[in-house]
Every structure is written in structure tokens, then in C-alpha cells.
Amino acid sequence: MTDRSNERTALLAALRMAAVSRPPIAELFEQDPGRFGAFSRSAAGLTLDYSKTALTDATRDQLLALAKAADVEGRRDAMFAGAPINLTEGRSVLHTALRAPADRPILVDGKDVAPDVSRELGRVCAFAEAVRGGAVKTAAGGRFTDVVNIGIGGSDLGPVMATLALAPFHDGPRTHFVSNVDPAHLADTLKTLDPASTLFIVASKTFTTAETMANAQAARAWVAAAIGEAAVADHFCAVSTALKHVQAFGIAPDRMFGFWDWVGGRYSLWSSIGLSIVMAIGERNFRAFLGGARQMDEHFRSAPPAENLPVLMGLVGVWHRNGCGFPARAVLPYEQRLVRLPAYLQQLEMESNGKSVKRDGSPVDGPTGPLVWGEPGTNGQHAFYQLLHQGTDVIPAEFLVGAQGHEPEHADMHAMLVANCLAQSEALMRGRTPEQARDQLLAMGRSAEDADRIAPHRVFPGDRPSVTILYRLLDPATLGAIVALYEHRVFVEAAIYDINAYDQWGVELGKELATAFLPLVTGEKADAPASTRGLAEALKDLRHQ
Ligand code: F6P
């Protein structure tokens, strides 16, 4: 091991020691009423408040030393410079190039890719605007009213999340998303659509993903059956890196929008994969979305670690996961339109950092990426917050909330939303002692006996950490900054864990077995491992009932 790697391992061990004797968060506020100022930072239109964690000046310094030992800044610079940091696939990781200033050269294998990026973005925007404006017509010469994006994973989650988030900016055709190979997904979507005015985007980096190809073929058949085989060319387009496969499907090259192998699937919504987003919100808003991400990129590249939002957020993540040993984190947007942000982040974070070996193939030094999950507030409050407040596991929470809503006529309701968000982080931190619970019951007129009996159920342990991300209004630029913040947080955590965040071998085995088991399900082949044979036979019986 190198000295740096030894230092990294020693600092991670020291962090675990420090976490054992961490002070209660509420006490930290009593000691320092100015804690909010000292443990929050703003950039690119976002404020990150991490004051409601148990970090102290000393543990934050330890984490910053860890970031230094892990060479977060050096690795960041290597990523931005196009070094092949995805070691197992020998690829650069350059989603940042998709939103970089057009005149900044970005070299991949000695070639400046900036002109290609700019050209492809121009093609995507021109096509989307032509559909939106009616210049690109249906087979019958009419206007497209609906666009269906067929894709899965990174070719679905980002566009779904962003189009929902930016609903107030929609002024194009209605957008729909089909991802699951469960035919219910396609059927329920097509049920509401007219084939004569529906445009399909087949979005797949590889154009071999089984689910996407099955849905695309079914949609193609639906169009051909309704308005004729000749209409397919007008009613389909593709986003892919695989021209040959796209052509074989029957989509002409001028209807294919490309991207590059240095854009990972879960980092691809900034690329042509964002076509459905442009269809919904238009070029100007999409460019503002890229602009928000660019602002966060510039901040990540230039701000010192102690002032750097993605670095700080990554360090808080490492503190909670590796220091304190918390197994999960909840993403809780107080913004209904961010309803799919948790699902989007599940892929971004868990497919990136759900790893057990370091970059050199040796086992990791401790826990890596946590389980990421969540739902918007206030809905979650009426469902699973019970466990966040009184369950036996501590789950750090990440709140997101805007100062303004898009419905000024309902400012009173938005105020309720914000008050709920603030109340939850305070309640998680403060909790309620047995004495407070008992006193409250007595004040409510309950007898002393009743108060003793019920009080234990009304105790909140408190000291449950959270971070809060604040912004003015959820607009395209703000969304861009939020997503880029999360992307870079993933990077920082991965650098500290010394793992490769950019491959996803863990998805392969299931895919291979699904292919092998298909004949078993369709009844062509009966032999199978014992663990699966029983299930397959039971399903067969049920199919025939
Ligand atoms: O199954 C994992 C995965 O490879 C993701 O990483 C990716 O986003 C998704 O499948 C879809 O891949 P494609 O865009 O090639 O269809």
C-alpha cells in the first residue's frame, strides 16, 4: 500500500472512533448558537445546511484530511480532464463535458470532443423544436400531440424525474415514459394515445437492452397496425450510441441522436437522452438546465474543499455511513414535483457506489454507499416518518425545499409545506424526553397513572441527523444545480472509498440468468436449478388455472 492509501485507511478508522463519542446534535447548538452559519454554505443558487449533524470543527477537519488523503481534488481534476477514470471499462467520465462552455476544449484520447457535443445538442434542440412547432409532421401531415420515451435505467429515470420536476415549464407535446418490460406499462400508456399523433423515442445507449427492445418492437407493431408500416419512419426516432442497431430497427440516421461511451447511463440526461425533456420544456429551458449544472461544476472545480458543496455533502455522507455506520439515507423533497428524485438518486448513487472492492480489486475498508430511498413530504410524514422518529435504526434525512412555489395564489399552502419541512428536521434532532412526554400528558389532563403508562410511547430519542438543501424556486437552472450536486457527491464519496463509481457489473448476473430462464417460463425447457424449478412449476400450474 502507498503512504497515501495507508493514511486514508488510518483516517477512516479514526473517523469510526470519533463517531463513537460524537456529541448530541442539540447540545452543539446550545454550545454555539452561530452553528448554522458555520455549518452551511451556498453556491449555484443552493444552500446546503449540515448543521443538524453531529459534526464538530474537529471531525470536519478529520474528514477534510480524509478528502486530502484520498486526493479528491486530484481525482476531480482527472475526471474533468477526461482521464479514463472508469478503470474497468477503460473510459473517461465526462458528463460534465455535456454542459461545459462550448468554447472550452475537452480532450478524449487527444481529440477535442466539445464540437461534437455542441453539434449533437444543436441537432437534438432543432429536432425537438421542429416537433414542438409542428414542422416535423406525423405520417399524415399533422402535429404530434404526444411523445413516448421508451428506455430504462439511465435512459428513463433522468428524463422522467426532470420532466415531472419542470412541469410548470411544459409547453410542448405531452410526454410519457415506458420502461418496464411488464406489458402493463406499455398497454396503460398506449391506452390514452392516438397512434396517428404519437412520436416514439427509443432511448438506449446500447440499443440491446432487452426490456427497451421488447417495448420498442411492441410500440412499432402498434403503430404499423394502426397507420401502416410506412408510418414507422415518421413516428420513431432514437437516442443511442449504436448506429447499426438503430438502423436495423428501421430508424434513419437523421432521426438518431448520439452520445458517447464516456457518458454513463445514469449520468446521461444532459446528453441526447434528454430529448424528451427538450420536447416538453423547449431548448431555452433545457439550456438553462445545463447552465445550472455548469454553475455547480464550476463551483466543484474551484471552491476550496471546506467551502465546496459537493465535497461537504460527500463528507457528511462518509461520516454517516462509514463513521457512524448508518445503513441508509432518506431523500425527502418538500416539493411534490421532485417525486421521482429519490428513484433517480437510487440509480445514481446505488449503481455508482454499491461496490465491495476498491479500484485495485482488493476488498473495501468498510461500508460503502448506503441504501437511498424516499418520498416527497408531507406525504411521507403520514407513512414512514414514524420509523425515522422512533424506529431502532438511525436514518439520516436529506430535506430539499424551495422558498417559493409556482402557485402564488396558494402561498398559504406553500407556507404550510415549508413549515412542515423545518419542523421535521427540528423534531428529528430534538426529540422528546420521558419527562417532557409525561408533563405534556399531565397538561392534557391525563391522570398521573395514565401519564406514566403512555409516556414511554411518546418519547422521541432525537439526535437524528439531517441535511437541508434550500433554493429559491424549482426552475430549470436550480434543478440542474441539484442534480450536478448529487452527481459530484457520488464522486467525492467514491474517491474516499477508493471505488470505481462508473461501472455496474452487479447488474449483469441477473440479466444473464433472466435470458437463461426464459425458456423455462415459456415451457420450452424444463430443467433448472432446484432453487428455481419449484417456482417455475408453481407458476406453470397457476398459468393453467
Ligand atoms: O442495467 C443497467 C444499465 O446498464 C444502466 O446502467 C443503464 O442506465 C440501463 O441499463 C439502460 O441501458 P441502455 O441505455 O443501454 O438501454
JSON list of N, CA, C and O in Angstrom, two decimals, residues 241-260:
[
{"chain": "A", "resi": 241, "resn": "THR", "atom": "N", "xyz": [-25.91, 5.16, -28.82]},
{"chain": "A", "resi": 241, "resn": "THR", "atom": "CA", "xyz": [-24.53, 5.23, -29.32]},
{"chain": "A", "resi": 241, "resn": "THR", "atom": "C", "xyz": [-24.30, 4.15, -30.38]},
{"chain": "A", "resi": 241, "resn": "THR", "atom": "O", "xyz": [-23.20, 3.99, -30.88]},
{"chain": "A", "resi": 242, "resn": "ALA", "atom": "N", "xyz": [-25.37, 3.39, -30.71]},
{"chain": "A", "resi": 242, "resn": "ALA", "atom": "CA", "xyz": [-25.21, 2.21, -31.57]},
{"chain": "A", "resi": 242, "resn": "ALA", "atom": "C", "xyz": [-25.96, 2.37, -32.89]},
{"chain": "A", "resi": 242, "resn": "ALA", "atom": "O", "xyz": [-27.06, 1.83, -33.07]},
{"chain": "A", "resi": 243, "resn": "LEU", "atom": "N", "xyz": [-25.35, 3.08, -33.82]},
{"chain": "A", "resi": 243, "resn": "LEU", "atom": "CA", "xyz": [-25.99, 3.42, -35.10]},
{"chain": "A", "resi": 243, "resn": "LEU", "atom": "C", "xyz": [-26.51, 2.18, -35.84]},
{"chain": "A", "resi": 243, "resn": "LEU", "atom": "O", "xyz": [-27.63, 2.17, -36.35]},
{"chain": "A", "resi": 244, "resn": "LYS", "atom": "N", "xyz": [-25.67, 1.12, -35.88]},
{"chain": "A", "resi": 244, "resn": "LYS", "atom": "CA", "xyz": [-26.06, -0.08, -36.65]},
{"chain": "A", "resi": 244, "resn": "LYS", "atom": "C", "xyz": [-27.37, -0.68, -36.14]},
{"chain": "A", "resi": 244, "resn": "LYS", "atom": "O", "xyz": [-28.26, -1.00, -36.91]},
{"chain": "A", "resi": 245, "resn": "HIS", "atom": "N", "xyz": [-27.46, -0.82, -34.81]},
{"chain": "A", "resi": 245, "resn": "HIS", "atom": "CA", "xyz": [-28.68, -1.40, -34.23]},
{"chain": "A", "resi": 245, "resn": "HIS", "atom": "C", "xyz": [-29.89, -0.51, -34.51]},
{"chain": "A", "resi": 245, "resn": "HIS", "atom": "O", "xyz": [-30.99, -1.00, -34.76]},
{"chain": "A", "resi": 246, "resn": "VAL", "atom": "N", "xyz": [-29.67, 0.79, -34.46]},
{"chain": "A", "resi": 246, "resn": "VAL", "atom": "CA", "xyz": [-30.77, 1.73, -34.68]},
{"chain": "A", "resi": 246, "resn": "VAL", "atom": "C", "xyz": [-31.28, 1.60, -36.12]},
{"chain": "A", "resi": 246, "resn": "VAL", "atom": "O", "xyz": [-32.49, 1.54, -36.37]},
{"chain": "A", "resi": 247, "resn": "GLN", "atom": "N", "xyz": [-30.34, 1.50, -37.05]},
{"chain": "A", "resi": 247, "resn": "GLN", "atom": "CA", "xyz": [-30.74, 1.37, -38.45]},
{"chain": "A", "resi": 247, "resn": "GLN", "atom": "C", "xyz": [-31.47, 0.05, -38.68]},
{"chain": "A", "resi": 247, "resn": "GLN", "atom": "O", "xyz": [-32.46, 0.00, -39.41]},
{"chain": "A", "resi": 248, "resn": "ALA", "atom": "N", "xyz": [-30.96, -1.00, -38.04]},
{"chain": "A", "resi": 248, "resn": "ALA", "atom": "CA", "xyz": [-31.60, -2.30, -38.20]},
{"chain": "A", "resi": 248, "resn": "ALA", "atom": "C", "xyz": [-33.05, -2.28, -37.71]},
{"chain": "A", "resi": 248, "resn": "ALA", "atom": "O", "xyz": [-33.91, -2.98, -38.22]},
{"chain": "A", "resi": 249, "resn": "PHE", "atom": "N", "xyz": [-33.33, -1.41, -36.74]},
{"chain": "A", "resi": 249, "resn": "PHE", "atom": "CA", "xyz": [-34.69, -1.28, -36.21]},
{"chain": "A", "resi": 249, "resn": "PHE", "atom": "C", "xyz": [-35.60, -0.56, -37.21]},
{"chain": "A", "resi": 249, "resn": "PHE", "atom": "O", "xyz": [-36.83, -0.67, -37.15]},
{"chain": "A", "resi": 250, "resn": "GLY", "atom": "N", "xyz": [-34.98, 0.20, -38.12]},
{"chain": "A", "resi": 250, "resn": "GLY", "atom": "CA", "xyz": [-35.79, 0.92, -39.11]},
{"chain": "A", "resi": 250, "resn": "GLY", "atom": "C", "xyz": [-35.84, 2.42, -38.87]},
{"chain": "A", "resi": 250, "resn": "GLY", "atom": "O", "xyz": [-36.73, 3.10, -39.37]},
{"chain": "A", "resi": 251, "resn": "ILE", "atom": "N", "xyz": [-34.87, 2.90, -38.10]},
{"chain": "A", "resi": 251, "resn": "ILE", "atom": "CA", "xyz": [-34.82, 4.34, -37.85]},
{"chain": "A", "resi": 251, "resn": "ILE", "atom": "C", "xyz": [-33.64, 4.93, -38.64]},
{"chain": "A", "resi": 251, "resn": "ILE", "atom": "O", "xyz": [-32.51, 4.45, -38.53]},
{"chain": "A", "resi": 252, "resn": "ALA", "atom": "N", "xyz": [-33.92, 5.93, -39.43]},
{"chain": "A", "resi": 252, "resn": "ALA", "atom": "CA", "xyz": [-32.88, 6.52, -40.30]},
{"chain": "A", "resi": 252, "resn": "ALA", "atom": "C", "xyz": [-31.87, 7.31, -39.48]},
{"chain": "A", "resi": 252, "resn": "ALA", "atom": "O", "xyz": [-32.21, 7.84, -38.42]},
{"chain": "A", "resi": 253, "resn": "PRO", "atom": "N", "xyz": [-30.61, 7.39, -39.97]},
{"chain": "A", "resi": 253, "resn": "PRO", "atom": "CA", "xyz": [-29.57, 8.11, -39.23]},
{"chain": "A", "resi": 253, "resn": "PRO", "atom": "C", "xyz": [-29.94, 9.55, -38.88]},
{"chain": "A", "resi": 253, "resn": "PRO", "atom": "O", "xyz": [-29.55, 10.05, -37.83]},
{"chain": "A", "resi": 254, "resn": "ASP", "atom": "N", "xyz": [-30.70, 10.22, -39.74]},
{"chain": "A", "resi": 254, "resn": "ASP", "atom": "CA", "xyz": [-31.03, 11.62, -39.39]},
{"chain": "A", "resi": 254, "resn": "ASP", "atom": "C", "xyz": [-32.09, 11.70, -38.29]},
{"chain": "A", "resi": 254, "resn": "ASP", "atom": "O", "xyz": [-32.38, 12.78, -37.78]},
{"chain": "A", "resi": 255, "resn": "ARG", "atom": "N", "xyz": [-32.64, 10.57, -37.90]},
{"chain": "A", "resi": 255, "resn": "ARG", "atom": "CA", "xyz": [-33.57, 10.52, -36.77]},
{"chain": "A", "resi": 255, "resn": "ARG", "atom": "C", "xyz": [-32.90, 9.90, -35.53]},
{"chain": "A", "resi": 255, "resn": "ARG", "atom": "O", "xyz": [-33.56, 9.51, -34.58]},
{"chain": "A", "resi": 256, "resn": "MET", "atom": "N", "xyz": [-31.59, 9.73, -35.62]},
{"chain": "A", "resi": 256, "resn": "MET", "atom": "CA", "xyz": [-30.88, 9.19, -34.47]},
{"chain": "A", "resi": 256, "resn": "MET", "atom": "C", "xyz": [-30.01, 10.28, -33.85]},
{"chain": "A", "resi": 256, "resn": "MET", "atom": "O", "xyz": [-29.31, 10.99, -34.56]},
{"chain": "A", "resi": 257, "resn": "PHE", "atom": "N", "xyz": [-30.08, 10.38, -32.54]},
{"chain": "A", "resi": 257, "resn": "PHE", "atom": "CA", "xyz": [-29.29, 11.38, -31.82]},
{"chain": "A", "resi": 257, "resn": "PHE", "atom": "C", "xyz": [-28.30, 10.63, -30.95]},
{"chain": "A", "resi": 257, "resn": "PHE", "atom": "O", "xyz": [-28.68, 9.70, -30.23]},
{"chain": "A", "resi": 258, "resn": "GLY", "atom": "N", "xyz": [-27.04, 11.03, -31.08]},
{"chain": "A", "resi": 258, "resn": "GLY", "atom": "CA", "xyz": [-25.99, 10.20, -30.49]},
{"chain": "A", "resi": 258, "resn": "GLY", "atom": "C", "xyz": [-25.46, 10.75, -29.18]},
{"chain": "A", "resi": 258, "resn": "GLY", "atom": "O", "xyz": [-25.74, 11.88, -28.78]},
{"chain": "A", "resi": 259, "resn": "PHE", "atom": "N", "xyz": [-24.72, 9.92, -28.50]},
{"chain": "A", "resi": 259, "resn": "PHE", "atom": "CA", "xyz": [-23.84, 10.38, -27.43]},
{"chain": "A", "resi": 259, "resn": "PHE", "atom": "C", "xyz": [-22.65, 9.42, -27.40]},
{"chain": "A", "resi": 259, "resn": "PHE", "atom": "O", "xyz": [-22.41, 8.75, -28.41]},
{"chain": "A", "resi": 260, "resn": "TRP", "atom": "N", "xyz": [-21.90, 9.38, -26.34]},
{"chain": "A", "resi": 260, "resn": "TRP", "atom": "CA", "xyz": [-20.58, 8.76, -26.41]},
{"chain": "A", "resi": 260, "resn": "TRP", "atom": "C", "xyz": [-20.38, 7.81, -25.23]},
{"chain": "A", "resi": 260, "resn": "TRP", "atom": "O", "xyz": [-21.04, 7.93, -24.20]}
]
